[in-house]
mmCIF file of C-alpha atoms in Angstrom:
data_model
loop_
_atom_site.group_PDB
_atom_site.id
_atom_site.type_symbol
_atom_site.label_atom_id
_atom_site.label_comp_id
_atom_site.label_asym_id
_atom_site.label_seq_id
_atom_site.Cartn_x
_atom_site.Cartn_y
_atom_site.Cartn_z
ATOM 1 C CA UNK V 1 -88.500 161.921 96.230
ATOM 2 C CA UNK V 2 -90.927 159.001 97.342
ATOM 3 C CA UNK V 3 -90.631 155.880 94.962
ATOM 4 C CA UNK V 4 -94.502 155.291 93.567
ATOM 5 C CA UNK V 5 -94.938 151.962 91.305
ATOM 6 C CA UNK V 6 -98.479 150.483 89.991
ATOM 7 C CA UNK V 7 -100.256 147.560 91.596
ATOM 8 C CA UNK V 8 -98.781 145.516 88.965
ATOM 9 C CA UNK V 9 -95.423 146.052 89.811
ATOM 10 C CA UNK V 10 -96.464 145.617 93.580
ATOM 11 C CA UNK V 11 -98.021 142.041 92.187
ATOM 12 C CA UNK V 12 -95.269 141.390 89.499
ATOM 13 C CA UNK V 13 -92.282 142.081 91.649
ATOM 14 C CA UNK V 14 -93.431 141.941 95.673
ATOM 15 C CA UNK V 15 -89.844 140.778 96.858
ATOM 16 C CA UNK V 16 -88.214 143.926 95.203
ATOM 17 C CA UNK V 17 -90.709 146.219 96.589
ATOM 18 C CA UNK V 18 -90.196 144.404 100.242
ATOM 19 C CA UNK V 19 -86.633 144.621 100.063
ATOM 20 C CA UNK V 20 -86.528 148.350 98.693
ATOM 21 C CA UNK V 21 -89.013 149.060 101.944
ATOM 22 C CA UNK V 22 -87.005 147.196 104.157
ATOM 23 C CA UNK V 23 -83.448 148.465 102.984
ATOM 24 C CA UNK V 24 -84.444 152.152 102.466
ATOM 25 C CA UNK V 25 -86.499 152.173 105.309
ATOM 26 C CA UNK V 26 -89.098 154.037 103.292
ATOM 27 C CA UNK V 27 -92.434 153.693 101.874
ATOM 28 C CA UNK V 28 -93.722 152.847 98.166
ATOM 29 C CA UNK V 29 -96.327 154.774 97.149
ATOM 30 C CA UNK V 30 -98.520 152.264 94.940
ATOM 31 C CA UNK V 31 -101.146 153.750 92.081
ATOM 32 C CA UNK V 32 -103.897 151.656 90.775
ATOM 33 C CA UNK V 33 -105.242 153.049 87.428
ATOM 34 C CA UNK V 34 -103.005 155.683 87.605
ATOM 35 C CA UNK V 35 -104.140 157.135 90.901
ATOM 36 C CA UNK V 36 -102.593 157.075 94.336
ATOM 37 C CA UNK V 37 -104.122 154.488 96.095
ATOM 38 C CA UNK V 38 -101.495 152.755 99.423
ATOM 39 C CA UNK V 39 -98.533 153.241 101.187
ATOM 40 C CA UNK V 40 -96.336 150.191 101.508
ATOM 41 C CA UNK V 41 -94.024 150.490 104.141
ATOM 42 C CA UNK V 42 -91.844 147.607 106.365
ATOM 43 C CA UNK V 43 -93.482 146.683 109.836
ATOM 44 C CA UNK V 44 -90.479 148.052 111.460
ATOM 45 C CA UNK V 45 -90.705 151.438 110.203
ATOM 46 C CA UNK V 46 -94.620 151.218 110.610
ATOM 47 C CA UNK V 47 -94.336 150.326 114.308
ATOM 48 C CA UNK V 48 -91.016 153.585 114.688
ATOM 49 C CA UNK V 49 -94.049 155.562 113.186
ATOM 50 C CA UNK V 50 -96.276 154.878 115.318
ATOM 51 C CA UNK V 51 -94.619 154.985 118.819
ATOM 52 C CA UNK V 52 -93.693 158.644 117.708
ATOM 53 C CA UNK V 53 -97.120 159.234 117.444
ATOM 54 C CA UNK V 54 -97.945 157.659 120.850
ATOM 55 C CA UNK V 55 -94.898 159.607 122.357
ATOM 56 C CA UNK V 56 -96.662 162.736 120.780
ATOM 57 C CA UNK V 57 -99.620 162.310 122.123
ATOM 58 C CA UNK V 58 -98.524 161.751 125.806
ATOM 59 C CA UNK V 59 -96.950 164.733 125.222
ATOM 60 C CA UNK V 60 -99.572 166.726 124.373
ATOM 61 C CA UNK V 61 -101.689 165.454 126.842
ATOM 62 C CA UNK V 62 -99.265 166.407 129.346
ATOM 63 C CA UNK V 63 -99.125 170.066 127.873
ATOM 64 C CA UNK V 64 -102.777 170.182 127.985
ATOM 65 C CA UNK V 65 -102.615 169.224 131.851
ATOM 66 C CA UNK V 66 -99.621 171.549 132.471
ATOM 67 C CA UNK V 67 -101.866 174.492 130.492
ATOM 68 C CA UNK V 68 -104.797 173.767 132.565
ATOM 69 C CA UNK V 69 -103.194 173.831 135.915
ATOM 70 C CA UNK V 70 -104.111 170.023 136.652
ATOM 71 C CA UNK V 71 -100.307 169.180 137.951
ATOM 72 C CA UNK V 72 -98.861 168.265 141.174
ATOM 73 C CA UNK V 73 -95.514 168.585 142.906
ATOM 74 C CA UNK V 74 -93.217 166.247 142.413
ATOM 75 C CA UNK V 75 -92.920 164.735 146.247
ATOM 76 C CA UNK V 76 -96.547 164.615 146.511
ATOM 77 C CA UNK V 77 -96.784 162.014 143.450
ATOM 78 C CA UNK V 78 -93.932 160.720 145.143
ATOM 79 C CA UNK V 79 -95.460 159.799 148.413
ATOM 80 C CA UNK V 80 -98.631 158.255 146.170
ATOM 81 C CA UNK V 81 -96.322 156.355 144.562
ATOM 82 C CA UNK V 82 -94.086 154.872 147.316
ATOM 83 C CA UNK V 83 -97.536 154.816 149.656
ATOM 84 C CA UNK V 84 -99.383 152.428 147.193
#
């Protein structure tokens, strides 16, 4: 269950909220006048976030080129390699 606190807890207590997000490894959901309104999470678990997304979409682009034939063989991106 995600942990959600106000802004005024987020103002009132910052070091508990940075430790929680930094021991837990998990974001805060933070409300302001009662609605959801960020997601506070530690830099580290921001940037493991995000290089999954990178990682997903090199993937995808790769299944898109696989799908649409636009591959080559293996020794002849060899030889471009080792040529240049």
């Amino acid at each position: 269950m995600p942990k959600i606190v106000s802004s005024t807890i987020l103002r009132n207590e910052y070091n508990d909220v940075s430790l929680f997000c930094h021991q837990k490894q998990e974001p805060i959901f933070i409300t302001k006048n009662g609605q959801g309104d960020l997601a506070v999470l530690s830099i580290e678990k921001y940037e493991e976030i995000f290089q999954k997304i990178e990682l997903y979409k090199k993937l995808y682009e790769g299944l898109n080129d696989f799908e649409s034939g636009n591959i080559k063989p293996y020794r002849e991106i060899r030889n471009e390699i080792l040529d240049a």
